XYZ file of C-alpha atoms in Angstrom:
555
model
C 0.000 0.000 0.000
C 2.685 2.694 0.878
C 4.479 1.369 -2.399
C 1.225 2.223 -4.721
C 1.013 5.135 -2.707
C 4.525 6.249 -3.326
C 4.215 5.162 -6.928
C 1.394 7.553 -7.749
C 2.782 10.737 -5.694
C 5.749 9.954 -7.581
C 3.951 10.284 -11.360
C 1.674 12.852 -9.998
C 4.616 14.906 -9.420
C 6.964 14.890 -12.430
C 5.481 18.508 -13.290
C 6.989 19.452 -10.038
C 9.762 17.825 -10.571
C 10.626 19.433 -14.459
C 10.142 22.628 -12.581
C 12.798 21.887 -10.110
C 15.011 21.007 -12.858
C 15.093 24.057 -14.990
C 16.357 26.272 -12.231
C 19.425 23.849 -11.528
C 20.213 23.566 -15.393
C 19.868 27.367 -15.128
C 22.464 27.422 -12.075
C 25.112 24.793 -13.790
C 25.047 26.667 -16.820
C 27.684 29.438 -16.035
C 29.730 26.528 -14.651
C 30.026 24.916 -18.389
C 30.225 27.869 -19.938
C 33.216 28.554 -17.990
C 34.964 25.726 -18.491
C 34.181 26.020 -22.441
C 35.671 29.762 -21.985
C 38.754 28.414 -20.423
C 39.391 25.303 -23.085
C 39.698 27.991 -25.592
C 42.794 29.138 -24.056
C 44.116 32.831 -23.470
C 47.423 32.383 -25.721
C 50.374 34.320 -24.834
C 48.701 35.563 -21.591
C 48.674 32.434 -19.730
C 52.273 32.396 -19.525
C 51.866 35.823 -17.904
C 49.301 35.264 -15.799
C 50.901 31.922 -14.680
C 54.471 33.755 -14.073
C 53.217 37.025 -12.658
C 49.437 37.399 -11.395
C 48.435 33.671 -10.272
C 51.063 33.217 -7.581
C 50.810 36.499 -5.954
C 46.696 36.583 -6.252
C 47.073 32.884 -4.804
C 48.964 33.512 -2.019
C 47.329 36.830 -1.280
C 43.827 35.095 -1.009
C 45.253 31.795 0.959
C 46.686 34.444 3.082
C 43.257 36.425 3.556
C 41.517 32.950 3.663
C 43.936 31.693 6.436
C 43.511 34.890 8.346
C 39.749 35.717 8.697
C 39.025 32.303 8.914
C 41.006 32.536 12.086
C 39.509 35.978 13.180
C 36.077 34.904 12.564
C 36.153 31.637 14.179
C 38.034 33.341 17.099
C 35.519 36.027 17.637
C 32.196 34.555 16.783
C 33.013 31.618 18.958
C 34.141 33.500 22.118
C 31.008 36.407 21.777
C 28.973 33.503 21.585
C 30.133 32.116 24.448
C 29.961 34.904 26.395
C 26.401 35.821 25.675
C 25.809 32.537 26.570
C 27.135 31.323 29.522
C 27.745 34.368 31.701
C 25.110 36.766 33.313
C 25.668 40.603 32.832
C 24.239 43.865 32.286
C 22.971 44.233 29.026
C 23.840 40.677 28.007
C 20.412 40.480 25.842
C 21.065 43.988 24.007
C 24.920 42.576 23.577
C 23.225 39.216 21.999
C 21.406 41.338 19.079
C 24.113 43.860 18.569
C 26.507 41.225 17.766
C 24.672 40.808 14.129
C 24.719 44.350 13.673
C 28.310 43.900 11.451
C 26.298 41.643 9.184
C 24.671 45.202 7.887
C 27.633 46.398 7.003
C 29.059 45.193 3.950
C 32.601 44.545 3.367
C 33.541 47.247 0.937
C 31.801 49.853 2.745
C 33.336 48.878 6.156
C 36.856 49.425 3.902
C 35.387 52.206 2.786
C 34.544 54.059 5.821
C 38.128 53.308 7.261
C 40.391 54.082 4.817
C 38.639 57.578 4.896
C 38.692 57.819 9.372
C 43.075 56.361 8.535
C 43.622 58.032 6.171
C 46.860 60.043 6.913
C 44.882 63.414 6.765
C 42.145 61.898 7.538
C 40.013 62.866 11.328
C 41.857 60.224 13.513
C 45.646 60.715 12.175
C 45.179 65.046 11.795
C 43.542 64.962 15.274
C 46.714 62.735 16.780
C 49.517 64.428 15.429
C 47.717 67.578 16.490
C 47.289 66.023 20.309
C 51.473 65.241 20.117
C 52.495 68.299 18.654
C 53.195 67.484 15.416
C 52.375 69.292 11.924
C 52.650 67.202 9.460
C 51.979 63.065 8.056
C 56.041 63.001 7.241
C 56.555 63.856 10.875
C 53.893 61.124 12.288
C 51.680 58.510 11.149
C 49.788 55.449 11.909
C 50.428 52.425 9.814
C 49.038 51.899 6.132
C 45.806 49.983 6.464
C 45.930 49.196 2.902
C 47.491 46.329 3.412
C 46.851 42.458 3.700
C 46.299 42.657 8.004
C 44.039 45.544 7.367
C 41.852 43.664 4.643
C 41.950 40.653 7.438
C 41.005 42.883 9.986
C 38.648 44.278 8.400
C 36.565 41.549 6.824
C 36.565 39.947 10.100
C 35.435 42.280 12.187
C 32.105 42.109 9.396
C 32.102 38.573 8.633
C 32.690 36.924 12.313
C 28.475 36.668 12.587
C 28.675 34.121 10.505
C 29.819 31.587 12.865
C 28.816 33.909 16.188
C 25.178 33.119 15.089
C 24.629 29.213 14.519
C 27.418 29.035 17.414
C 24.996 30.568 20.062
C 21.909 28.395 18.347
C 24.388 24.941 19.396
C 25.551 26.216 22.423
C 21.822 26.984 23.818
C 20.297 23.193 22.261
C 22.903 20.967 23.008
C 25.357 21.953 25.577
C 22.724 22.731 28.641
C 22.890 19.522 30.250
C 26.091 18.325 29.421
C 27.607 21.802 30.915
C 25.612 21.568 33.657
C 27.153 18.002 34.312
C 30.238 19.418 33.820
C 30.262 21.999 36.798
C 28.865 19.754 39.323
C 31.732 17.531 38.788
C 34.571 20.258 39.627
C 35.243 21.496 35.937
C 36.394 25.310 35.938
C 35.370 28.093 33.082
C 38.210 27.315 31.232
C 38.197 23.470 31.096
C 34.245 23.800 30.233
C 34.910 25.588 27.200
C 38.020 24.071 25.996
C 36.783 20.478 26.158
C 33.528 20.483 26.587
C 31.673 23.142 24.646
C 33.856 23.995 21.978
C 34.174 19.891 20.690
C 30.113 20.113 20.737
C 29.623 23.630 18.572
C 32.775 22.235 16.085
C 30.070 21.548 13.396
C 28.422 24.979 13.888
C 31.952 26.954 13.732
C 32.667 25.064 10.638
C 29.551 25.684 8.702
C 29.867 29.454 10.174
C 33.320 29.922 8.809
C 32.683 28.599 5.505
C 30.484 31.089 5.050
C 32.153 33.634 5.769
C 35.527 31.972 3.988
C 33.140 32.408 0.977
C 32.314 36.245 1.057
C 35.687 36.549 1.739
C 37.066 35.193 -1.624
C 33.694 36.509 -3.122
C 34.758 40.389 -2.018
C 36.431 42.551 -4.288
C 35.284 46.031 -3.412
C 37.222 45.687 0.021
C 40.199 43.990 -1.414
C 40.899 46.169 -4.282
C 40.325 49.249 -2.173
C 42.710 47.809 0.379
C 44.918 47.357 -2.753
C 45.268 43.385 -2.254
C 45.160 41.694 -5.343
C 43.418 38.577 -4.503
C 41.931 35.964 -7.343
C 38.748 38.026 -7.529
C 40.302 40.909 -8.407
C 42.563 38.900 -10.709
C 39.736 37.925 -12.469
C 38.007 41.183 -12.889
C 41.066 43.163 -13.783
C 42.021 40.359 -16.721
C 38.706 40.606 -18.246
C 38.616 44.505 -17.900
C 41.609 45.700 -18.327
C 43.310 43.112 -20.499
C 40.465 42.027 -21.960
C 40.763 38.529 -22.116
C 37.778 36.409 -21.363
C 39.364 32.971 -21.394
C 42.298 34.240 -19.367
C 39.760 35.340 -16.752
C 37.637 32.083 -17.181
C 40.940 30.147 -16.289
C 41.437 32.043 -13.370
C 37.942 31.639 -12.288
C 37.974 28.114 -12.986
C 40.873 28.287 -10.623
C 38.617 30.218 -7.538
C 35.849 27.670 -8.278
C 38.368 24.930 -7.326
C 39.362 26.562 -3.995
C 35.728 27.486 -3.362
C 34.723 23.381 -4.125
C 37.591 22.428 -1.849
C 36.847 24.606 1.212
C 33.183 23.154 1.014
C 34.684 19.575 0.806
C 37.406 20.935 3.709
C 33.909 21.886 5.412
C 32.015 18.778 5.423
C 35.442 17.025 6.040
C 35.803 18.950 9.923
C 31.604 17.740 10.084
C 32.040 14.447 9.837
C 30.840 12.165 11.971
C 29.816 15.079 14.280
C 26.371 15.279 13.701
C 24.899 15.698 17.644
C 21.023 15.324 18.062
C 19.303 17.121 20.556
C 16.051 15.774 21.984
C 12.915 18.398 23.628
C 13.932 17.626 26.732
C 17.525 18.417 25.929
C 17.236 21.630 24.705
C 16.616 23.972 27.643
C 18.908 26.849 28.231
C 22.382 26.997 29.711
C 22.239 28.506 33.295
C 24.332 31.592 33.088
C 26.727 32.478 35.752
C 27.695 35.931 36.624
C 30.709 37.615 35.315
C 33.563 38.166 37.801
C 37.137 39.648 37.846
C 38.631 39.437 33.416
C 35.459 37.954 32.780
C 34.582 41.922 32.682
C 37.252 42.723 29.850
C 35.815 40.120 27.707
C 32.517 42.066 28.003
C 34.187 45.379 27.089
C 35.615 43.120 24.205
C 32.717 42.419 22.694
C 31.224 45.601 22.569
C 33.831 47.204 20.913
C 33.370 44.151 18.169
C 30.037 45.895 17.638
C 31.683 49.830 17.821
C 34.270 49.032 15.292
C 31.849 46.588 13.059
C 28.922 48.889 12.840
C 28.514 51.966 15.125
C 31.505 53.422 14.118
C 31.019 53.125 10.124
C 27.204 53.678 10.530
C 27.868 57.122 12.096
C 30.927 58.063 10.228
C 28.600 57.438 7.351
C 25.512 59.236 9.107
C 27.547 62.474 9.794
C 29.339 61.831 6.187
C 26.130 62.612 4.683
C 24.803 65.005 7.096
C 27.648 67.592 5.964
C 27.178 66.386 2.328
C 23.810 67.200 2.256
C 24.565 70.619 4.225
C 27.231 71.571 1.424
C 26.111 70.620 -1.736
C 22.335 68.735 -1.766
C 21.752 65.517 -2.493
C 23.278 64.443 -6.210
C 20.109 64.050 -8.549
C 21.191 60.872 -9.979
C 21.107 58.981 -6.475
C 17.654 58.873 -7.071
C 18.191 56.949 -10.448
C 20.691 54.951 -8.613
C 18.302 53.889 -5.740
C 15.121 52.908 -8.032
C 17.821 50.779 -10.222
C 19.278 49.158 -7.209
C 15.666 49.078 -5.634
C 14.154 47.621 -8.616
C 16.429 44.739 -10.081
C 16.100 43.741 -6.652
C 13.054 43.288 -6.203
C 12.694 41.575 -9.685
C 14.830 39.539 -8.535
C 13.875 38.291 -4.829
C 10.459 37.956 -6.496
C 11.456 35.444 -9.215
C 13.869 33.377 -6.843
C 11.077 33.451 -3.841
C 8.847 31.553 -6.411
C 11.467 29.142 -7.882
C 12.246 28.403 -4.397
C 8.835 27.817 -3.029
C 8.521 25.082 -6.212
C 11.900 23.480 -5.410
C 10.952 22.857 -1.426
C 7.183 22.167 -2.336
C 8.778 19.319 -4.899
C 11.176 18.157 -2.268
C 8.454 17.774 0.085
C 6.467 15.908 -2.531
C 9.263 13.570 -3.639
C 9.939 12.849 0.236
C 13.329 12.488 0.780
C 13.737 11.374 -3.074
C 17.544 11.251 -3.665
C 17.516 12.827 -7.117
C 14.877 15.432 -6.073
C 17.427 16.413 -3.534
C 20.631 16.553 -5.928
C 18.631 19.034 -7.838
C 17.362 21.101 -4.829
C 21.312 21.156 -3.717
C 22.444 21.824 -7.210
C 20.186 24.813 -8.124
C 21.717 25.823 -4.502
C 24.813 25.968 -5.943
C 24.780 29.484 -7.061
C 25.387 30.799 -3.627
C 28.858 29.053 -3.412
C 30.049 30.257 -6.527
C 31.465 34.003 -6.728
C 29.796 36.726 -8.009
C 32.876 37.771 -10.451
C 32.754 34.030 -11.645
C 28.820 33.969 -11.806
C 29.295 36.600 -14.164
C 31.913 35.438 -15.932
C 30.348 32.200 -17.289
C 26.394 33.955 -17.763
C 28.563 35.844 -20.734
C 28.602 32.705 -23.302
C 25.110 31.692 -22.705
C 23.546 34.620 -22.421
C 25.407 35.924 -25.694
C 24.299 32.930 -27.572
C 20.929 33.159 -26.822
C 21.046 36.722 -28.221
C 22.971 35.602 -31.109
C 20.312 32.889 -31.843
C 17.474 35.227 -31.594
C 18.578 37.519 -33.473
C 19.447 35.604 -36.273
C 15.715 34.121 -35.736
C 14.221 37.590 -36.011
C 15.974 38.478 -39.304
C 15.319 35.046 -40.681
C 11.528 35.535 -40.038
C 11.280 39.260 -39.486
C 14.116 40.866 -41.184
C 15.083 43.232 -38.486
C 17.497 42.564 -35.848
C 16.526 41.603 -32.282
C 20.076 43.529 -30.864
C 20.884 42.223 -27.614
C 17.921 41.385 -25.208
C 19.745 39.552 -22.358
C 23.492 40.857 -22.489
C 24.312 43.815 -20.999
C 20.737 44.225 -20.401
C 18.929 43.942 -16.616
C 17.862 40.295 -17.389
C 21.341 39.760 -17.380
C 21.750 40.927 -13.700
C 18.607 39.655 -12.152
C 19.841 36.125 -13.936
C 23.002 36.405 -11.730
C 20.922 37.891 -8.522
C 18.821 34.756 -8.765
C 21.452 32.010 -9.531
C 23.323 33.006 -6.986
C 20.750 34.014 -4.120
C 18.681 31.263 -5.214
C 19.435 28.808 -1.734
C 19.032 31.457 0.771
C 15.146 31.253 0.094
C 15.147 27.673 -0.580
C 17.209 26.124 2.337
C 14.704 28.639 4.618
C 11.725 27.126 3.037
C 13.088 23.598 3.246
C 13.300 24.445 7.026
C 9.877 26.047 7.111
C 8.366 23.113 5.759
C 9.822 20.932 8.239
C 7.317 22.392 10.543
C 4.386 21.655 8.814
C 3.308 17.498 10.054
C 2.937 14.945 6.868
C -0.443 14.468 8.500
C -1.891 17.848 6.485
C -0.930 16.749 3.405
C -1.901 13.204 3.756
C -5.521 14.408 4.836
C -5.676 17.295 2.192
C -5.212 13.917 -0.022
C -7.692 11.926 1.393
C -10.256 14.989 0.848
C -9.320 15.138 -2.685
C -7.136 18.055 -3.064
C -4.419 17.567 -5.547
C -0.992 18.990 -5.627
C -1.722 22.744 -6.064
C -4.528 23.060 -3.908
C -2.622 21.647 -0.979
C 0.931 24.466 -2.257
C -2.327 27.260 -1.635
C -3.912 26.237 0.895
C -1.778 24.466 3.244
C 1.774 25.475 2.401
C 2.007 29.053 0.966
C 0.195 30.176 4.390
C 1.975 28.210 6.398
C 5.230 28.706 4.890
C 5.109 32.532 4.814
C 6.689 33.804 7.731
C 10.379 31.385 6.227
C 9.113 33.138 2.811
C 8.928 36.516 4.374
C 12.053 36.364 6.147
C 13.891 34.453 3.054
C 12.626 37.399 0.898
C 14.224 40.199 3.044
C 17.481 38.118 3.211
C 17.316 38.032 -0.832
C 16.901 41.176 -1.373
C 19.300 42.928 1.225
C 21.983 40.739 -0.376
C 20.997 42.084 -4.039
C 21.420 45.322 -3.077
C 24.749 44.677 -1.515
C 26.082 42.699 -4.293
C 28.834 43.996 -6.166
C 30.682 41.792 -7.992
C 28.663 40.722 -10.166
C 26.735 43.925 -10.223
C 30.305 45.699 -11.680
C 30.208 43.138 -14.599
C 26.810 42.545 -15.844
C 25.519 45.890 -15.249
C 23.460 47.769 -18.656
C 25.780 50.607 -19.896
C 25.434 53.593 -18.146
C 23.328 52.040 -15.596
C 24.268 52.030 -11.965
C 23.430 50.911 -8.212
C 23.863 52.131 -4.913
C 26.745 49.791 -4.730
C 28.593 50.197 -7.691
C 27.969 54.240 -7.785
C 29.715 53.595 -4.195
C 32.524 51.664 -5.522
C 33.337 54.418 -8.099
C 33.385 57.521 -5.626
C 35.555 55.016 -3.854
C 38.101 54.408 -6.428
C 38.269 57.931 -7.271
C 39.235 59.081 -3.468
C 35.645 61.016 -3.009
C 34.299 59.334 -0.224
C 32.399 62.176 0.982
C 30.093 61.863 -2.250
C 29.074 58.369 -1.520
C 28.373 58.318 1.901
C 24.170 58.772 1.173
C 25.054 55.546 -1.104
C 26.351 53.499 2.071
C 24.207 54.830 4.542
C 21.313 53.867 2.485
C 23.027 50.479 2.288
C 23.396 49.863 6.102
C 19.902 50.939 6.922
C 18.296 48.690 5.148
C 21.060 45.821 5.812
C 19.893 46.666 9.060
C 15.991 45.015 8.389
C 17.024 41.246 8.224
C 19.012 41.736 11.362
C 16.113 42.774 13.172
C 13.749 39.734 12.052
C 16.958 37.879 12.395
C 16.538 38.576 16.068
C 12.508 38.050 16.213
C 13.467 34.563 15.110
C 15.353 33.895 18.704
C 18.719 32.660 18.629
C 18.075 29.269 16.867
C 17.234 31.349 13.562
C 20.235 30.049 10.875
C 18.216 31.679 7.916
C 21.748 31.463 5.697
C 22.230 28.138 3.402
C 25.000 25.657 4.678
């Protein structure tokens, strides 16, 4: 009987499941197309990028890699900690302000600094004036464009990564074992070290993945910073040597170390998968903070001063005296329904392919080849934006190619370009690569909903869409809501791939940010980044609604 029933859900669903695969031909794609681009060969460049850009960009990024992996791991594992074991003043304001960084994106954070250290910049000018001395040749602070400062910076934005699903294991699973702990002699130190830290290990690894990922995906922070790291290797072959395959090789070659830090990822995992029962999950009892424990506290506030107060008020009075001087620039406007809009074209499209992919996982039940494609079309989201773009440029230029020889076949006028180097091209990218954020938080949501509904939606006689309206879109929508606002916070924040497939003359808040940037005038885009932050600040906020268990990022 459960065979026949299987059977027919099976048939039943093959629409379901054709509409699942589209999306993960749609994310594989660029893949192919980049390895096509990079058989072709880049002639005589190779042999220069191979001799003089690959092993400086390589060991720049292993050396950024090695570094914030170690910051972030470092500081979102001891704030969590913190927050979580020991009893203060403020500890529940201190819990939500530690995902304020996550606001901030990299390149502004580099943005904001190199303009407070700059060597005539507020901090330096108002030092040498404090010591007596008149000019930068007489006194100055060390060069933060540099590979520490790029480390330093991208941590102190990218550590809530693994501070957030940290917290969520230490409150599940390490309550009772803890507890155990104490009662049997075992200090602060001894608790942590070899008790709580072995038990989060799968947490902290997932965490810094993520945040190993926007790290090698970053190129407004690292080119500002002036480290030339693969990304920027990539983007600066194409652009300014133009040479496609040569950047498709090197691209090809980021794909690898992104592939192998997953595989590195699920490596530290294994076999250390913990289960946590009902009755296991109650909270850690928090002791009071005594004696250092106090400088640890101080600690992690200034994580949140120098990840987002700092930059979000540098940037508030930025504008302020912008505005005061010389008005708001007319074109911001422009820029903010572009960025606004391509956005929201986007988060629409991938909240609806995503919906289809976890309502045909859900149908399949635990199907093995439903699931490749649901963690294929997820893809997208490990992949870098600079190599997203990269390999969209074959398909999306034969495609134009074939239409428009179509349309002067049967029309005899030309169809010009309709995807490249149009906005289809960029809400493509947006989608393919932000594409598992709304389905691995619909997965989740749908977790929550019992078998039992569907199975006596069945028995009534509603088929497959009338259960997806009437039991599962309302259900679902608070992990849709919240998967939406995730979406589209990152689209606006995107700039790799933004920089590439933008339409001519057509720009965001992000990469009119990333120009004023490169051309030293930080004053003018400090509306640009403010307007950013505040609404990078909106996902933190439901972030926090959803308690400290939330994990609303794919991994």
């Amino acid at each position: 009987m459960r065979g026949a029933v299987y059977a027919r859900l099976t048939t039943a669903s093959i629409g379901w499941w054709l509409a699942s695969l589209l999306p993960a031909c749609l994310v594989l794609l660029p893949v192919l197309s980049l390895v096509g681009y990079a058989l072709e060969g880049s002639g005589e460049l190779w042999p220069h990028l191979r001799a003089y850009v690959l092993p400086q960009a390589l060991s720049q990024t292993l050396g950024l890699l090695v570094g914030v992996g170690c910051l972030v791991i470092v500081l979102g594992t001891g704030s969590a900690w913190l927050v979580t074991a020991y009893q203060f003043p403020g500890r529940r304001l201190l819990s939500w302000a530690l995902l304020l960084p996550l606001a901030v994106p990299s390149y502004i954070v580099a943005y904001v600094y190199l303009d407070i250290l700059h060597p005539i910049g507020p901090l330096q000018t108002g030092l040498r004036e404090l010591l007596g001395y008149s000019s930068p040749r007489e006194f100055r602070l060390p060069d933060i464009r540099s590979l520490g400062g790029c480390i330093l910076l991208l941590g102190l934005v990218l550590y809530p990564y693994v501070y957030l699903p940290a917290r969520a294991l230490f409150l599940m699973q390490a309550a009772g074992v803890l507890d155990a702990a104490r009662t049997l002699g075992a200090g602060p130190g001894r608790s942590f070290f070899h008790i709580a830290l072995p038990l989060v290990r799968p947490a902290v690894a997932v965490g810094a993945s993520l945040a190993l990922m926007e790290a090698i995906n970053d190129i407004g922070a690292a080119e500002l910073l002036g480290v030339r790291t693969l990304t920027v290797s990539v983007y600066a072959t194409w652009v300014n040597r133009s040479s496609l395959p040569g950047a498709a090789q090197i691209a090809l070659f980021m794909l690898v170390l992104v592939v192998s830090l997953m595989v590195l990822e699920r490596w530290v995992r294994r076999h250390r998968q913990y289960a946590a029962s009902a009755r296991q999950s109650r909270h850690l009892t928090a002791h009071p903070v005594r004696g250092a424990g106090w400088l640890l506290v101080a600690a992690a506030w200034l994580l949140v001063g120098l990840g987002f107060v700092l930059p979000a008020t540098h940037l508030l009075l930025s504008s302020v005296e912008r505005i005061s001087a010389m008005g708001v620039d007319a074109s911001l406007l422009d820029k903010t329904v572009n960025t606004l809009l391509f956005a929201a074209i986007a988060t629409l499209i991938a909240a609806v392919i995503a919906f289809v992919l976890a309502y045909s996982l859900r149908l399949a039940r635990a199907n093995p080849a439903m699931g490749l494609l649901v963690r294929i079309a997820g893809l997208g989201y490990a992949i870098p934006g600079t190599v997203l773009a990269i390999g969209l440029l074959g398909p999306l230029g034969w495609f134009d190619d074939w239409l428009d020889n179509r349309s002067q076949a049967l029309l005899g006028v030309s169809a010009g370009l309709a995807l490249s180097g149009t906005g289809a091209a960029l809400v493509y990218a947006y989608v393919a690569r932000f594409l598992a954020i709304g389905a691995g938080s619909l997965e989740a949501g749908f977790h929550k909903i019992p078998l039992s509904l569907d199975d006596a939606a069945r028995s009534l006689g509603r088929g497959e869409l009338a259960r997806a309206r009437l039991i599962h879109w309302p259900l679902s929508r608070p992990a849709l809501t919240a998967a939406m606002l995730l979406i589209f916070v990152d689209c606006m924040k995107e700039l790799p791939a933004t920089l590439l497939l933008r339409p001519l003359n057509v720009d965001t808040l992000a990469t009119h940010l990333y120009g004023e940037a490169s051309r030293g005038s930080y004053e003018s885009g400090a509306i640009a980044a403010l307007l950013i932050v505040l609404a990078g600040v909106l996902p933190i906020i439901l972030l926090s609604r959803y308690g400290s268990g939330a994990q609303a990022q794919p991994g």
